[in-house]
mmCIF file of C-alpha atoms in Angstrom:
data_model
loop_
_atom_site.group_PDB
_atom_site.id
_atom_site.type_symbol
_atom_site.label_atom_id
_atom_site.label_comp_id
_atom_site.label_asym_id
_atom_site.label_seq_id
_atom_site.Cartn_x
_atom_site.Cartn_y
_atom_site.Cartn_z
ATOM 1 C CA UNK A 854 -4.648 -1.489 -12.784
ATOM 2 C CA UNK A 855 -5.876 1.456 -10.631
ATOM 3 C CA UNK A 856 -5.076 1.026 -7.246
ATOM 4 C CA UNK A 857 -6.029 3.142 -4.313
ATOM 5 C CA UNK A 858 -6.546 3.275 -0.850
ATOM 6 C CA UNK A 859 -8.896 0.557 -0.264
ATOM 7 C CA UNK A 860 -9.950 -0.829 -3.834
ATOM 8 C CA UNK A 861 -8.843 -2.126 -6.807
ATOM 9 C CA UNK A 862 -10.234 -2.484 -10.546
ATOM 10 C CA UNK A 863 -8.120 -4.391 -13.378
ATOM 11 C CA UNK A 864 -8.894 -3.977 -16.926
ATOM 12 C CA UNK A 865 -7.438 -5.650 -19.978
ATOM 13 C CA UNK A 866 -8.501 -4.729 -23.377
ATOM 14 C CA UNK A 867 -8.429 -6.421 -26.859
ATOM 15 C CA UNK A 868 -9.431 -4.063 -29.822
ATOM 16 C CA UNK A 869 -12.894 -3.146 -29.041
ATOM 17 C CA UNK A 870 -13.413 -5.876 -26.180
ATOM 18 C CA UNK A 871 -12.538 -5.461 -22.178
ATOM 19 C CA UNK A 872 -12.729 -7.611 -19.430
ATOM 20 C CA UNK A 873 -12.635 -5.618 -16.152
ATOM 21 C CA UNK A 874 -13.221 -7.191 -12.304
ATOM 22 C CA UNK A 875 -12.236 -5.182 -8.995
ATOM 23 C CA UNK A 876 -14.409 -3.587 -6.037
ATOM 24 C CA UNK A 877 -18.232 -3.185 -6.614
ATOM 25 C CA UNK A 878 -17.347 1.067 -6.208
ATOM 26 C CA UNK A 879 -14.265 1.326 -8.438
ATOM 27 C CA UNK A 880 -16.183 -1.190 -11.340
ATOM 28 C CA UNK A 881 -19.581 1.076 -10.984
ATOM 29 C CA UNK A 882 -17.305 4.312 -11.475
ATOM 30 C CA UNK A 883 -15.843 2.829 -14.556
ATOM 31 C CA UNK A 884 -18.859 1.663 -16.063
ATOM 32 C CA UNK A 885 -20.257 5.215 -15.746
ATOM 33 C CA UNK A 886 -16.734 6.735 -16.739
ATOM 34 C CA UNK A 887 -16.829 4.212 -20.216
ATOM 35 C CA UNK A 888 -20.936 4.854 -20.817
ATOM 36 C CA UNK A 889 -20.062 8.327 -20.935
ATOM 37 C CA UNK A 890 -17.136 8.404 -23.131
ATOM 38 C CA UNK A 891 -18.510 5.754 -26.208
ATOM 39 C CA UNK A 892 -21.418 3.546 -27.165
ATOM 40 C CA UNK A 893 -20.934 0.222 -25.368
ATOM 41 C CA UNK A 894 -23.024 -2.895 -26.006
ATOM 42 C CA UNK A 895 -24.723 -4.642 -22.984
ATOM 43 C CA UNK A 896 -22.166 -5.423 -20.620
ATOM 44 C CA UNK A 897 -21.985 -9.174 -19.689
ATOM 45 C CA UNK A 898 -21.309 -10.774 -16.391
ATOM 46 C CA UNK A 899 -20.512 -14.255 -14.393
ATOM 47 C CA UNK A 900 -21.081 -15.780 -17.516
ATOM 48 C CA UNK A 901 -19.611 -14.513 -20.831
ATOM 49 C CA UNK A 902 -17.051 -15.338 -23.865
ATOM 50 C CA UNK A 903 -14.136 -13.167 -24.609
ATOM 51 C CA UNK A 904 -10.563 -13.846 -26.160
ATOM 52 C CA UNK A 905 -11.802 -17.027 -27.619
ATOM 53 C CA UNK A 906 -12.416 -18.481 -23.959
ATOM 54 C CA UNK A 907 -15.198 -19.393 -21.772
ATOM 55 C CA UNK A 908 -15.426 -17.578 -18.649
ATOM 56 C CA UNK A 909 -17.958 -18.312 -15.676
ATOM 57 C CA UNK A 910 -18.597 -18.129 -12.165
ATOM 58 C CA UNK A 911 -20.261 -19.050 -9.059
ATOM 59 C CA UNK A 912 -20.491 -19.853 -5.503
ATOM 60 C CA UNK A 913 -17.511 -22.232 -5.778
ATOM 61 C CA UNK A 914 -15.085 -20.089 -7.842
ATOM 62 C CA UNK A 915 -14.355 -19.119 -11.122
ATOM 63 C CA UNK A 916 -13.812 -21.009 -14.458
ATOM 64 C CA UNK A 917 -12.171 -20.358 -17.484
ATOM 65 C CA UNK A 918 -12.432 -23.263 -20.616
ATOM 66 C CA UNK A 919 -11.440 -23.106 -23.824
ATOM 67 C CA UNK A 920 -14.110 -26.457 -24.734
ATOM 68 C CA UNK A 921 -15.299 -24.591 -28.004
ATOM 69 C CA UNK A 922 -11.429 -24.160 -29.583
ATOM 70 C CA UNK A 923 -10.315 -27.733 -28.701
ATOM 71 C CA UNK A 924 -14.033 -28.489 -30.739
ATOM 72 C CA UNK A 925 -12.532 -26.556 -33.954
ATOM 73 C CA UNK A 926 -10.157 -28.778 -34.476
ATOM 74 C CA UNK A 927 -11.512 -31.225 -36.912
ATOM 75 C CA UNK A 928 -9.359 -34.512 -38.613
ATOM 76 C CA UNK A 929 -7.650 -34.269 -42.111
ATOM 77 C CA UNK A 930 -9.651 -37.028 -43.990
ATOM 78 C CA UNK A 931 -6.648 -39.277 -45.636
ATOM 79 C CA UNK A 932 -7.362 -41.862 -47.743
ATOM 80 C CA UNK A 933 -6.280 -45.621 -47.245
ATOM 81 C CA UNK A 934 -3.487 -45.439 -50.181
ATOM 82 C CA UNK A 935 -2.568 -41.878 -48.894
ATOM 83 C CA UNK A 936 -1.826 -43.192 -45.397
ATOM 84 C CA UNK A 937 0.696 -45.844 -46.550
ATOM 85 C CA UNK A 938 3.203 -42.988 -47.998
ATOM 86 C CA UNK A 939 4.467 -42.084 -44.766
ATOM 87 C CA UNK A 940 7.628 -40.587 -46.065
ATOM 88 C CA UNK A 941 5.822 -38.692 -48.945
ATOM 89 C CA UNK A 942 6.114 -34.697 -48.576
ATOM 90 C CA UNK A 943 2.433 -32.933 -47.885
ATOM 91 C CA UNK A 944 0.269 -31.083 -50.482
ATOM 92 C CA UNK A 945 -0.214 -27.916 -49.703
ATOM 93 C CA UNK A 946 -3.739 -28.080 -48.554
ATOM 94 C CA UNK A 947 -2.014 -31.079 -45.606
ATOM 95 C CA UNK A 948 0.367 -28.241 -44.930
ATOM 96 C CA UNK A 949 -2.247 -25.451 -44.336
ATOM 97 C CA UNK A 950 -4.154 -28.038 -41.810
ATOM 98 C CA UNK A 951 -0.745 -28.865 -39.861
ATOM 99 C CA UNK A 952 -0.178 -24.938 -39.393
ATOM 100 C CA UNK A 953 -3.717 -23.704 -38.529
ATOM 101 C CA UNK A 954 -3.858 -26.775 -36.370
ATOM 102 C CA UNK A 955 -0.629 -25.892 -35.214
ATOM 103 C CA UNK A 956 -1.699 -22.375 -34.240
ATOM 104 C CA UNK A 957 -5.003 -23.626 -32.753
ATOM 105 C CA UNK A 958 -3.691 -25.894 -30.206
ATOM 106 C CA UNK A 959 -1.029 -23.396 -28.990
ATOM 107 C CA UNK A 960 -3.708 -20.635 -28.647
ATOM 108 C CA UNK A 961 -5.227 -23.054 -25.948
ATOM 109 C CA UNK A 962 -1.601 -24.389 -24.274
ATOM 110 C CA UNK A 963 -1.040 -20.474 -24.424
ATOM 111 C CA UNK A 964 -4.252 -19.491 -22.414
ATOM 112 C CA UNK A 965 -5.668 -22.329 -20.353
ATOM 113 C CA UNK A 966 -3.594 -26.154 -20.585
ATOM 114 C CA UNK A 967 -0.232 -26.532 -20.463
ATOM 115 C CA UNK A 968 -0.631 -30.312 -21.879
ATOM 116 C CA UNK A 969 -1.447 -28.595 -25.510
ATOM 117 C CA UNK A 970 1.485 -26.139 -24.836
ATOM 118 C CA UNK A 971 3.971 -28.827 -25.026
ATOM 119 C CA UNK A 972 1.828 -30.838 -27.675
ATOM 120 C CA UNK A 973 2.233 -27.378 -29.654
ATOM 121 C CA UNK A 974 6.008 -27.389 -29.336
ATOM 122 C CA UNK A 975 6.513 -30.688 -30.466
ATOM 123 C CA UNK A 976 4.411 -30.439 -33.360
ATOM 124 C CA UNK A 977 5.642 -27.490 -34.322
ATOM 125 C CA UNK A 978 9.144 -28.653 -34.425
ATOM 126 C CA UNK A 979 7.860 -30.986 -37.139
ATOM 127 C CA UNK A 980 6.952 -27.698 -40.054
ATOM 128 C CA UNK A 981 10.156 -27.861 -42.020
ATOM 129 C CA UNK A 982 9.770 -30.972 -43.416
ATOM 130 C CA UNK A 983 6.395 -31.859 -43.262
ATOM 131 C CA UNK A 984 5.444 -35.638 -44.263
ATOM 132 C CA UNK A 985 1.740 -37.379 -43.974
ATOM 133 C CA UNK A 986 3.477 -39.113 -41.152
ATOM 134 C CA UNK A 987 2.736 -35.344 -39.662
ATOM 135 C CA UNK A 988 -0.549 -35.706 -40.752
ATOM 136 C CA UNK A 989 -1.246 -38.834 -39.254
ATOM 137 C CA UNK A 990 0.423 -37.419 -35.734
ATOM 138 C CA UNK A 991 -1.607 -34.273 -35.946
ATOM 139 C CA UNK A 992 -4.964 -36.795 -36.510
ATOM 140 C CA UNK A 993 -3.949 -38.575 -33.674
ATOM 141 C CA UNK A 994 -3.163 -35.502 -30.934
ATOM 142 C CA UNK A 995 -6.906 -33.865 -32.028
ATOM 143 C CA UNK A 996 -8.307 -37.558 -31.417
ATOM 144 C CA UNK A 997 -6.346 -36.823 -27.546
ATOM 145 C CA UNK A 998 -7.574 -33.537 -27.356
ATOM 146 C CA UNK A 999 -11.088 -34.469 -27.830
ATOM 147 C CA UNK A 1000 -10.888 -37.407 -25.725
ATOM 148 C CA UNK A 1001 -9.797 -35.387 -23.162
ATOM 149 C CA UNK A 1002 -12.767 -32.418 -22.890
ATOM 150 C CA UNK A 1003 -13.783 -31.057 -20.854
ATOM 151 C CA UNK A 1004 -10.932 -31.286 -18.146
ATOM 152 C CA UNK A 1005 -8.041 -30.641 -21.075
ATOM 153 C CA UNK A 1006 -8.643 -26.510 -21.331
ATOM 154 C CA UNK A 1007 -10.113 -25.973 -18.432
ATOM 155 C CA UNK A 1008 -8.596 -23.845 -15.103
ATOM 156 C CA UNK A 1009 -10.827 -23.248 -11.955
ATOM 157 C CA UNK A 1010 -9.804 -20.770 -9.591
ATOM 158 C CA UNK A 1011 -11.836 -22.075 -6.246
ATOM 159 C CA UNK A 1012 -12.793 -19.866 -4.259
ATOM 160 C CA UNK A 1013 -11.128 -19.376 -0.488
ATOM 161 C CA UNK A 1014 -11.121 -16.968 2.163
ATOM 162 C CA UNK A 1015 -7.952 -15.063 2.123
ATOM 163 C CA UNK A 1016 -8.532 -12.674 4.862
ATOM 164 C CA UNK A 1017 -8.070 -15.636 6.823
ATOM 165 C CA UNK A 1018 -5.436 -17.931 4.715
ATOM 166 C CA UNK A 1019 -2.136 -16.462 3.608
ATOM 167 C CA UNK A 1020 -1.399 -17.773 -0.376
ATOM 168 C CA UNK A 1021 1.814 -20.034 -0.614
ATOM 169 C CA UNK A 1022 3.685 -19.179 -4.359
ATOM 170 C CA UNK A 1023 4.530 -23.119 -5.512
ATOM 171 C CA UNK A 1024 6.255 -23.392 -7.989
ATOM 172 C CA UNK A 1025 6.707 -26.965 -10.090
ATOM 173 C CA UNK A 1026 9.530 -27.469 -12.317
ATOM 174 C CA UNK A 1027 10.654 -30.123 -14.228
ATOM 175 C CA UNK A 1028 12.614 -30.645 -17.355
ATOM 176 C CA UNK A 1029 13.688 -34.222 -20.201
ATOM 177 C CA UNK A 1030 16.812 -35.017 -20.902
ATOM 178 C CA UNK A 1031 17.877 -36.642 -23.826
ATOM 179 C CA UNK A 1032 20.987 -36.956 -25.894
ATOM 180 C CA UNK A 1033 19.537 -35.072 -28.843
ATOM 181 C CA UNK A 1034 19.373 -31.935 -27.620
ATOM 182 C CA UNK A 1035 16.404 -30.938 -29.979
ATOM 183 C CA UNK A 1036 13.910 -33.189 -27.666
ATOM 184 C CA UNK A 1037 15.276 -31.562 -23.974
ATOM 185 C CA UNK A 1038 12.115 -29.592 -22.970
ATOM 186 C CA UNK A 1039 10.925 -27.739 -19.841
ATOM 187 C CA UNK A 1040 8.052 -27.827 -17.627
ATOM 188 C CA UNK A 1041 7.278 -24.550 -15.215
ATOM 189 C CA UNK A 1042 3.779 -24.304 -13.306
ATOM 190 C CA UNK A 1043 3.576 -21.754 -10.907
ATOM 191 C CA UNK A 1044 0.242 -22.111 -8.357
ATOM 192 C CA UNK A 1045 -0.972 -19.789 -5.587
ATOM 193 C CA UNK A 1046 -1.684 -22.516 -3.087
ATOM 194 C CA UNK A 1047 -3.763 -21.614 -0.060
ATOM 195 C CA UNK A 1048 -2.213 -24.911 1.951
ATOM 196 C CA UNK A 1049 0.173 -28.217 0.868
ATOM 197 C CA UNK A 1050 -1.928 -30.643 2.265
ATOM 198 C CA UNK A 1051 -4.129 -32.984 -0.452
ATOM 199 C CA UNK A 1052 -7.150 -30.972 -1.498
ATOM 200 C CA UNK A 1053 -5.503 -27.376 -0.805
ATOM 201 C CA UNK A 1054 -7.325 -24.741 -3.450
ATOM 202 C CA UNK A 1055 -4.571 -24.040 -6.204
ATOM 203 C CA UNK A 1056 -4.506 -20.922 -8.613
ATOM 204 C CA UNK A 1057 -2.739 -21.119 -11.823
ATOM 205 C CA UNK A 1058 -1.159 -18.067 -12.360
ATOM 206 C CA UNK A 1059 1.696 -18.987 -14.864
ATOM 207 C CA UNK A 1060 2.885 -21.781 -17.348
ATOM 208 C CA UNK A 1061 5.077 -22.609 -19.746
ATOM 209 C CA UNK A 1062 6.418 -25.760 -21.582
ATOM 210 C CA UNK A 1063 9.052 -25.388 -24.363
ATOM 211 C CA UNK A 1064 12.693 -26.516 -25.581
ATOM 212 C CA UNK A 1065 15.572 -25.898 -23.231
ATOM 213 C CA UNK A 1066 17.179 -22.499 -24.469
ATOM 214 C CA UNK A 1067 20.316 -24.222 -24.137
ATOM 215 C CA UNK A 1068 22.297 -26.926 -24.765
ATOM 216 C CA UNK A 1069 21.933 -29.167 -21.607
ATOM 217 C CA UNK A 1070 24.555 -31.869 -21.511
ATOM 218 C CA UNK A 1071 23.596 -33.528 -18.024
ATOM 219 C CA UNK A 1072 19.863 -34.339 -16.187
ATOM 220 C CA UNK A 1073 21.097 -32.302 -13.312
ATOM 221 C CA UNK A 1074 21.639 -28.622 -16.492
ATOM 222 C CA UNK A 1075 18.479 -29.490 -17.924
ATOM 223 C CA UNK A 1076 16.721 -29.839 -14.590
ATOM 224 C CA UNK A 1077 18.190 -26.768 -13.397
ATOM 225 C CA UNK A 1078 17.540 -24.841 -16.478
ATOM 226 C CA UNK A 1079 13.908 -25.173 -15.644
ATOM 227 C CA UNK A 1080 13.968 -24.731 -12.103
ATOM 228 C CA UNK A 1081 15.748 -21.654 -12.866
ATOM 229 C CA UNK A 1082 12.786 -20.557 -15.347
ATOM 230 C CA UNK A 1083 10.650 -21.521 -12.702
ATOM 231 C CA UNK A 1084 11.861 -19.373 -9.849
ATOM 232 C CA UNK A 1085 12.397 -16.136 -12.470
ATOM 233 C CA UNK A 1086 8.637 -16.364 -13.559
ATOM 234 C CA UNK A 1087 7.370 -17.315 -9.930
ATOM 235 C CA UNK A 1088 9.240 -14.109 -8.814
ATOM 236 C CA UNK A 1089 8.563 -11.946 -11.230
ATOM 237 C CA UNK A 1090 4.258 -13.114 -10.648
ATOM 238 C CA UNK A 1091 4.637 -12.596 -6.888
ATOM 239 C CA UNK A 1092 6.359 -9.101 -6.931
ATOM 240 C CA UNK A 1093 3.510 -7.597 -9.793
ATOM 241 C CA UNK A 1094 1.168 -9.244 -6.751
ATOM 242 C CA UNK A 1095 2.561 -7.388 -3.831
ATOM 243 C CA UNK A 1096 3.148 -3.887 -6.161
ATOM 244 C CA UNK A 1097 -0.865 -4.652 -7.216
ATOM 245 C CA UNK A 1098 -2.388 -5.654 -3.262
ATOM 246 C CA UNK A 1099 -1.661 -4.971 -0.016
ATOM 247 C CA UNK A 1100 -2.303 -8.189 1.035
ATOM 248 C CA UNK A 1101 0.447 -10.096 2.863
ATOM 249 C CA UNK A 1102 1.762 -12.734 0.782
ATOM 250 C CA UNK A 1103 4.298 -15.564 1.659
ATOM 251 C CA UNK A 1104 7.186 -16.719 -0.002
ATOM 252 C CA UNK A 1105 8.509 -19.020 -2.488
ATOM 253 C CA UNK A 1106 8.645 -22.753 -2.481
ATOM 254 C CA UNK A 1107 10.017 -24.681 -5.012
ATOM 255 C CA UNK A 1108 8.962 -28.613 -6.043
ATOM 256 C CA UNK A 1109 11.677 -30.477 -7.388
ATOM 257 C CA UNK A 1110 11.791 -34.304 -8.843
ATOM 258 C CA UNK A 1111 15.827 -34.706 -9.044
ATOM 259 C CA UNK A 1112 17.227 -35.104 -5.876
ATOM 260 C CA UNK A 1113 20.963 -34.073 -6.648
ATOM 261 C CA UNK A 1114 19.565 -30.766 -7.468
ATOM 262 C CA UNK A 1115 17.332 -30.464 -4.214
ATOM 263 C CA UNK A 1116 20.497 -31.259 -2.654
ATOM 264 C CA UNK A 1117 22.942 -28.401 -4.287
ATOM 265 C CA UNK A 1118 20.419 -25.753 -3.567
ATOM 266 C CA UNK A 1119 21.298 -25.651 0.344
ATOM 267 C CA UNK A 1120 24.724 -26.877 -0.029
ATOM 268 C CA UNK A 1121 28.148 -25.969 -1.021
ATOM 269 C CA UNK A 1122 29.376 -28.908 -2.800
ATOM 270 C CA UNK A 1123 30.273 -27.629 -6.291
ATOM 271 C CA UNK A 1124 29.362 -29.077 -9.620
ATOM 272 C CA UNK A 1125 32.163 -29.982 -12.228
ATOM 273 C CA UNK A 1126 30.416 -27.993 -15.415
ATOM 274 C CA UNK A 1127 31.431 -24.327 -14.711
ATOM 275 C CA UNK A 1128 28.097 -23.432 -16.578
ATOM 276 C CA UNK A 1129 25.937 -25.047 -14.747
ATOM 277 C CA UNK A 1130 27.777 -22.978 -11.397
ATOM 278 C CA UNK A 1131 26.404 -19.655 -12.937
ATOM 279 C CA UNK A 1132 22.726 -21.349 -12.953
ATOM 280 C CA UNK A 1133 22.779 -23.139 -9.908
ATOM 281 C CA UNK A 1134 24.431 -19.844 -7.765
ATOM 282 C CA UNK A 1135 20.963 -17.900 -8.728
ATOM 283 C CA UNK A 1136 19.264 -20.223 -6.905
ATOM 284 C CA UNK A 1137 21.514 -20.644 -4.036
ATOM 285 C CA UNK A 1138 21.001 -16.812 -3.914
ATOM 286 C CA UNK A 1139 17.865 -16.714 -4.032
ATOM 287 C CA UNK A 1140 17.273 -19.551 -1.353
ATOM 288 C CA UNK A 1141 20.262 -17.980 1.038
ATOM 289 C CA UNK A 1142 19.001 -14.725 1.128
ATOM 290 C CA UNK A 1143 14.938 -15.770 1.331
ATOM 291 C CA UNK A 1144 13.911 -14.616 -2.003
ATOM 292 C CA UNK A 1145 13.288 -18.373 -2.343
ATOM 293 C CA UNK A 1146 12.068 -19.845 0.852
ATOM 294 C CA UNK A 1147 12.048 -23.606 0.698
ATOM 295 C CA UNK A 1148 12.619 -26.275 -1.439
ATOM 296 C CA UNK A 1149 10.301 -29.010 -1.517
ATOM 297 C CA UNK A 1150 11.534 -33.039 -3.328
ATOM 298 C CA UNK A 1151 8.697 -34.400 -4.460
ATOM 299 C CA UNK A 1152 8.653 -38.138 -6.534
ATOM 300 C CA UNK A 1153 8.382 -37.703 -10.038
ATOM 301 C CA UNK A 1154 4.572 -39.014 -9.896
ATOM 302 C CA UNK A 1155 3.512 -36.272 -7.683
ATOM 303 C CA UNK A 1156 5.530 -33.841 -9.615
ATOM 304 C CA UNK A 1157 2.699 -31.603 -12.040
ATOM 305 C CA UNK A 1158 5.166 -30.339 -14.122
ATOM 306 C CA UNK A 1159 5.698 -33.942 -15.336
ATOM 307 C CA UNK A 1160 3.295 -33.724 -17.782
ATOM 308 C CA UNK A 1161 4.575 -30.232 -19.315
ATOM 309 C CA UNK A 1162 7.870 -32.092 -20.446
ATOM 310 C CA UNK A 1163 6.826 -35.802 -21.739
ATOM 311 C CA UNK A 1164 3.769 -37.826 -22.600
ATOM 312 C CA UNK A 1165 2.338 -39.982 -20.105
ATOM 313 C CA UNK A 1166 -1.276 -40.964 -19.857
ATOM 314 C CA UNK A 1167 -1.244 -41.011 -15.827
ATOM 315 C CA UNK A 1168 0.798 -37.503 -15.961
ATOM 316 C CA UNK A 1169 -1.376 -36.155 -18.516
ATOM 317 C CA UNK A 1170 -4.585 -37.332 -16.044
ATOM 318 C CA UNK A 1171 -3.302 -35.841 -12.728
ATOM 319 C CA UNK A 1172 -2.111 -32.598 -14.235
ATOM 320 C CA UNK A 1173 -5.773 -31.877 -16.029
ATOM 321 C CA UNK A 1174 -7.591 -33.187 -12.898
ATOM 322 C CA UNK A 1175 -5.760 -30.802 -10.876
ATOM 323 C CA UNK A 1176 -6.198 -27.892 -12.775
ATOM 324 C CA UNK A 1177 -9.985 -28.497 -13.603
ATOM 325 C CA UNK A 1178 -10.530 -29.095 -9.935
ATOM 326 C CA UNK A 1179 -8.328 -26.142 -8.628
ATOM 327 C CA UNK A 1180 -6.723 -28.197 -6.171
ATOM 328 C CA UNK A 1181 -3.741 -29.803 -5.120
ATOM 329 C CA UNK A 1182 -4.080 -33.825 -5.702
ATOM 330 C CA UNK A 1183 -1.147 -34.712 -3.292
ATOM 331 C CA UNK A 1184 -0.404 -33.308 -0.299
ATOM 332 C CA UNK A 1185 3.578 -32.346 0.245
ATOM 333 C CA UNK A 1186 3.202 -31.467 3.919
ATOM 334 C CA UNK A 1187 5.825 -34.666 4.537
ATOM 335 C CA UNK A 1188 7.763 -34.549 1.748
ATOM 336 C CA UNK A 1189 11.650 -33.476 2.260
ATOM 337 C CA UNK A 1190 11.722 -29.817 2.853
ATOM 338 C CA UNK A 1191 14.424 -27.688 3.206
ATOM 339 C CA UNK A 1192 13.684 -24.198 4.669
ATOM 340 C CA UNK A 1193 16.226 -20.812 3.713
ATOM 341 C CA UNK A 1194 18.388 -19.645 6.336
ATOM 342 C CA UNK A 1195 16.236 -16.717 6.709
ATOM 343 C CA UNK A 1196 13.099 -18.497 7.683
ATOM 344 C CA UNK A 1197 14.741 -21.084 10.039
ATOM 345 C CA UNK A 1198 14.721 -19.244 12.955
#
């Protein structure tokens, strides 16, 4: 990043790749600056493939798929005999599929859908011991995966007109609870929203979906865990954008499923499990002193984080259709909303 007065130009690199967007001016001087210093091929743009994903735009915005990796994955052909010995340990060919499979599909949940990011943790958890049960699973999550195309690795960033609308950092958050502590998981999506009503445009700037780090004994820990995850990555994505743009941004907002936990944000009442006091006083923190602006309960299926955390079909739909379309599919202008202390006046 090279910020000055009035521009900006970002640049990543891989190896001997770049990707580079910014101001017309400061992306002209760096073209010249790079053609003078080494031999570059013809530079690509609007439409172009880089990092193993699909990038493209328009009028409407841009969009970045990942169609081509989810198409790599192909079946491990098992024979009918073969697929009756669930219990029987793989050959090592069946293990080599499992872990480049493996690999592939958390490439994608690591770049563009958070739906393969938490089928990636799950199967991974599997690798130890290994059975053609595995096999069979991993069959039946690429048969999902290519049922799903094109909407399953696909993020649109629509376009919008920020000199006039001021981004909103929303943050979903949800975690599963379950008394083997193995299977607890959490969900974190966090969006620049340019609205909350239904049809809002929605940037995906940050995801993640993997075991709880900790033991949770309660819904309320492991719910907390993540919405503590969630409001550490959401802050840590909105202060890089402020340090990056001079751009006004607003604050944080929060969307919560469990309602005893939108309720201990912005109040006293104290939890019995002195562990789960340390977590929930960062948030209260961060909501008393405006850090976190508002908390927002949403029902669990408006909630987009759902789908990071368990599998359900309907989850699974609403999550890729919002991400594919760039927009919000609900609107939470009239769901319960509490504001900080800060921003009531």
């Amino acid at each position: 990043v090279f910020p000055s007065k009035n521009s900006l130009l970002f640049v990543t690199t891989q190896v001997d790749n770049f990707l580079f967007t910014g101001s017309q001016s400061e992306m002209k001087l760096f073209t010249e600056y790079m053609n003078a210093q080494f031999q570059l091929s013809e530079l690509e743009y609007d439409n172009f493939y880089v990092y193993g994903t699909r990038f493209s735009r328009n009028k409407d915005g841009i969009r970045m798929s990942q169609r081509d990796k989810i198409l790599e994955l192909q079946h491990f052909p098992l024979s009918a005999e073969r697929r009756r010995m669930h219990e029987e340990h793989v050959t090592g060919a069946e293990r080599l599929f499992y872990m480049s499979s493996v690999g592939s599909i958390l490439f994608v949940g690591h770049v563009t859908s958070p739906i393969a990011a938490r089928m990636a943790g799950i199967l991974a958890s599997a690798l130890p011991n290994l059975s053609v049960k595995d096999i069979k699973i991993m069959n039946a999550v690429i048969r999902k995966l290519h049922s799903g195309l094109p909407a399953i690795a696909e993020l649109f960033f629509r376009a919008t007109n920020e000199s006039k609308e001021v981004p909103i950092w929303l943050t979903f958050s949800d975690a599963s609870f379950s008394e083997e502590y193995t299977k607890n998981r959490a969900g974190v999506l966090v969006t620049r929203s340019f609205g909350l009503g239904e049809n809002s445009p929605m940037h995906v700037i940050d995801f993640c979906s993997h075991k709880l780090r900790r033991v949770a004994r309660s819904t309320k820990t492991a719910e907390t865990l993540a919405a503590s995850e969630g409001y550490d990555r959401a802050f840590y994505c909105h202060s890089v954008a402020v340090w990056m743009s001079s751009k006004l941004f607003s604050g944080m907002l929060l969307v919560l499923d469990n309602s005893s936990l939108y309720m201990d944000i912005s109040t006293s009442r104290t939890p019995k499990e002195k562990r789960l006091k340390v977590d929930l006083a960062l948030l209260r923190e961060a909501f008393d002193n405006g850090d976190l602006c508002g908390v927002i309960w949403a029902a669990t299926i408006h909630q987009l984080a759902d789908a990071m955390t368990k599998t359900d079909e309907n989850s699974d739909t609403r999550l890729m259709l919002a991400l594919s379309d760039g927009c919000l599919r609900h609107s939470y202008e009239n769901c319960p909303y509490k504001i900080s202390p800060q921003f009531s006046s």
